[in-house]
């Protein structure tokens, strides 16, 4: 049965981290029926547009301001077309859909969000690691450093570093030298493992591993300046304590409970 998506609303779709097959099935179906697609050209794998039907209007938002993007959405909806805003990763992380949604609401236009696979998940899969390792780390901090968007006072890297848990740092590789310095200042040991994954799950993905002491030099030598995720924590190390979930005795007691 063919899905009928509401053309009275704008559909925000998480495109995933890069690999065109890592879009969700629902996101794929929406793209198949889209008549207007506004995509972040500098971040989205253009192969995703292959899922669109012939004749779909595809607009690269890289050179557009917010007002122009909203105008394309408004015109598409008023024309009775299925409008899709295709954004990288998952919409709930650094997706800036709130401001777009507020402007649409003022115009009397609703919107729907279709989640996607975030880069922090794609990067972990790329490396074959787990952020939550028993007796090593059971928490994950997702953050960034300040740029044009300031950070709240209580969300500085130094404060997060005191926990010494797993960390995924977005939008910060261009200042990785300072990132490493601040993490050490906050409490991470200088030999804490670090990985930098450039364009996770893309064909031209690059993976760098090091420590807080040397990762900045490795990133500089590789010429990586954007579209990369920084992963920090002992979960990247080689010594692990494993969960007892699959231990026969533990599983028996768990079932009894």
PDB file of C-alpha atoms in Angstrom, residues 116-208:
ATOM      1  CA  UNK A 116      17.583   9.763  11.418  1.00  0.00           C
ATOM      2  CA  UNK A 117      20.846   8.069  12.394  1.00  0.00           C
ATOM      3  CA  UNK A 118      23.169  10.593  14.039  1.00  0.00           C
ATOM      4  CA  UNK A 119      26.861  10.919  13.225  1.00  0.00           C
ATOM      5  CA  UNK A 120      27.824   9.851  16.764  1.00  0.00           C
ATOM      6  CA  UNK A 121      26.130   6.514  16.081  1.00  0.00           C
ATOM      7  CA  UNK A 122      27.634   6.226  12.608  1.00  0.00           C
ATOM      8  CA  UNK A 123      31.107   6.945  13.971  1.00  0.00           C
ATOM      9  CA  UNK A 124      30.796   4.301  16.681  1.00  0.00           C
ATOM     10  CA  UNK A 125      29.683   1.769  14.082  1.00  0.00           C
ATOM     11  CA  UNK A 126      32.551   2.799  11.819  1.00  0.00           C
ATOM     12  CA  UNK A 127      35.053   2.058  14.589  1.00  0.00           C
ATOM     13  CA  UNK A 128      33.183  -0.952  15.953  1.00  0.00           C
ATOM     14  CA  UNK A 129      33.083   0.482  19.482  1.00  0.00           C
ATOM     15  CA  UNK A 130      30.516   0.845  22.236  1.00  0.00           C
ATOM     16  CA  UNK A 131      30.202   4.048  24.262  1.00  0.00           C
ATOM     17  CA  UNK A 132      28.849   2.203  27.301  1.00  0.00           C
ATOM     18  CA  UNK A 133      31.319  -0.377  28.528  1.00  0.00           C
ATOM     19  CA  UNK A 134      30.628  -2.038  31.910  1.00  0.00           C
ATOM     20  CA  UNK A 135      32.859  -0.713  34.711  1.00  0.00           C
ATOM     21  CA  UNK A 136      34.433   1.735  32.241  1.00  0.00           C
ATOM     22  CA  UNK A 137      31.621   4.074  31.239  1.00  0.00           C
ATOM     23  CA  UNK A 138      27.858   3.911  31.444  1.00  0.00           C
ATOM     24  CA  UNK A 139      27.121   7.437  30.266  1.00  0.00           C
ATOM     25  CA  UNK A 140      27.659   9.486  27.133  1.00  0.00           C
ATOM     26  CA  UNK A 141      27.996  13.270  26.945  1.00  0.00           C
ATOM     27  CA  UNK A 142      27.122  14.806  23.581  1.00  0.00           C
ATOM     28  CA  UNK A 143      28.345  18.362  23.226  1.00  0.00           C
ATOM     29  CA  UNK A 144      30.264  20.935  21.173  1.00  0.00           C
ATOM     30  CA  UNK A 145      32.445  23.969  21.828  1.00  0.00           C
ATOM     31  CA  UNK A 146      31.263  27.519  21.399  1.00  0.00           C
ATOM     32  CA  UNK A 147      31.493  29.130  17.990  1.00  0.00           C
ATOM     33  CA  UNK A 148      28.963  31.505  16.550  1.00  0.00           C
ATOM     34  CA  UNK A 149      26.583  29.759  18.941  1.00  0.00           C
ATOM     35  CA  UNK A 150      27.694  30.341  22.570  1.00  0.00           C
ATOM     36  CA  UNK A 151      27.586  27.601  25.175  1.00  0.00           C
ATOM     37  CA  UNK A 152      25.573  27.910  28.405  1.00  0.00           C
ATOM     38  CA  UNK A 153      27.874  28.698  31.371  1.00  0.00           C
ATOM     39  CA  UNK A 154      27.306  25.309  33.026  1.00  0.00           C
ATOM     40  CA  UNK A 155      28.083  23.361  29.830  1.00  0.00           C
ATOM     41  CA  UNK A 156      31.768  24.100  29.385  1.00  0.00           C
ATOM     42  CA  UNK A 157      34.115  21.269  28.338  1.00  0.00           C
ATOM     43  CA  UNK A 158      36.040  21.529  31.599  1.00  0.00           C
ATOM     44  CA  UNK A 159      32.869  20.793  33.593  1.00  0.00           C
ATOM     45  CA  UNK A 160      32.013  17.755  31.503  1.00  0.00           C
ATOM     46  CA  UNK A 161      35.597  16.483  31.645  1.00  0.00           C
ATOM     47  CA  UNK A 162      35.363  16.084  35.426  1.00  0.00           C
ATOM     48  CA  UNK A 163      33.116  13.068  34.850  1.00  0.00           C
ATOM     49  CA  UNK A 164      35.743  11.308  32.691  1.00  0.00           C
ATOM     50  CA  UNK A 165      32.966   9.420  30.927  1.00  0.00           C
ATOM     51  CA  UNK A 166      32.466   8.831  27.207  1.00  0.00           C
ATOM     52  CA  UNK A 167      32.112  11.975  25.136  1.00  0.00           C
ATOM     53  CA  UNK A 168      31.091  12.743  21.544  1.00  0.00           C
ATOM     54  CA  UNK A 169      31.999  16.267  20.477  1.00  0.00           C
ATOM     55  CA  UNK A 170      30.387  17.773  17.390  1.00  0.00           C
ATOM     56  CA  UNK A 171      31.329  20.815  15.309  1.00  0.00           C
ATOM     57  CA  UNK A 172      34.664  21.327  17.036  1.00  0.00           C
ATOM     58  CA  UNK A 173      37.437  19.618  15.053  1.00  0.00           C
ATOM     59  CA  UNK A 174      38.681  22.925  13.656  1.00  0.00           C
ATOM     60  CA  UNK A 175      39.754  23.814  17.221  1.00  0.00           C
ATOM     61  CA  UNK A 176      40.807  20.373  18.379  1.00  0.00           C
ATOM     62  CA  UNK A 177      44.047  21.645  19.897  1.00  0.00           C
ATOM     63  CA  UNK A 178      42.079  23.800  22.325  1.00  0.00           C
ATOM     64  CA  UNK A 179      39.510  21.031  22.848  1.00  0.00           C
ATOM     65  CA  UNK A 180      42.251  18.657  24.015  1.00  0.00           C
ATOM     66  CA  UNK A 181      43.776  21.293  26.290  1.00  0.00           C
ATOM     67  CA  UNK A 182      40.456  22.068  27.924  1.00  0.00           C
ATOM     68  CA  UNK A 183      39.597  18.401  28.467  1.00  0.00           C
ATOM     69  CA  UNK A 184      42.919  17.860  30.218  1.00  0.00           C
ATOM     70  CA  UNK A 185      42.378  21.006  32.291  1.00  0.00           C
ATOM     71  CA  UNK A 186      38.981  19.636  33.291  1.00  0.00           C
ATOM     72  CA  UNK A 187      40.232  16.282  34.529  1.00  0.00           C
ATOM     73  CA  UNK A 188      40.802  13.784  31.709  1.00  0.00           C
ATOM     74  CA  UNK A 189      44.272  12.179  31.940  1.00  0.00           C
ATOM     75  CA  UNK A 190      46.558  13.306  29.108  1.00  0.00           C
ATOM     76  CA  UNK A 191      46.757   9.714  27.822  1.00  0.00           C
ATOM     77  CA  UNK A 192      42.960   9.373  27.459  1.00  0.00           C
ATOM     78  CA  UNK A 193      42.163   7.694  24.113  1.00  0.00           C
ATOM     79  CA  UNK A 194      40.677   9.897  21.403  1.00  0.00           C
ATOM     80  CA  UNK A 195      39.297   9.124  17.964  1.00  0.00           C
ATOM     81  CA  UNK A 196      38.404  11.550  15.209  1.00  0.00           C
ATOM     82  CA  UNK A 197      36.112  10.249  12.492  1.00  0.00           C
ATOM     83  CA  UNK A 198      35.826  12.363   9.354  1.00  0.00           C
ATOM     84  CA  UNK A 199      32.610  11.863   7.352  1.00  0.00           C
ATOM     85  CA  UNK A 200      31.510   8.732   9.199  1.00  0.00           C
ATOM     86  CA  UNK A 201      29.988   6.065   6.894  1.00  0.00           C
ATOM     87  CA  UNK A 202      30.860   8.018   3.722  1.00  0.00           C
ATOM     88  CA  UNK A 203      33.051   6.280   1.101  1.00  0.00           C
ATOM     89  CA  UNK A 204      35.884   8.747   1.845  1.00  0.00           C
ATOM     90  CA  UNK A 205      35.665   8.346   5.628  1.00  0.00           C
ATOM     91  CA  UNK A 206      38.901   8.822   7.596  1.00  0.00           C
ATOM     92  CA  UNK A 207      39.606   7.465  11.074  1.00  0.00           C
ATOM     93  CA  UNK A 208      42.309   8.808  13.355  1.00  0.00           C
TER      94      UNK A 208
END
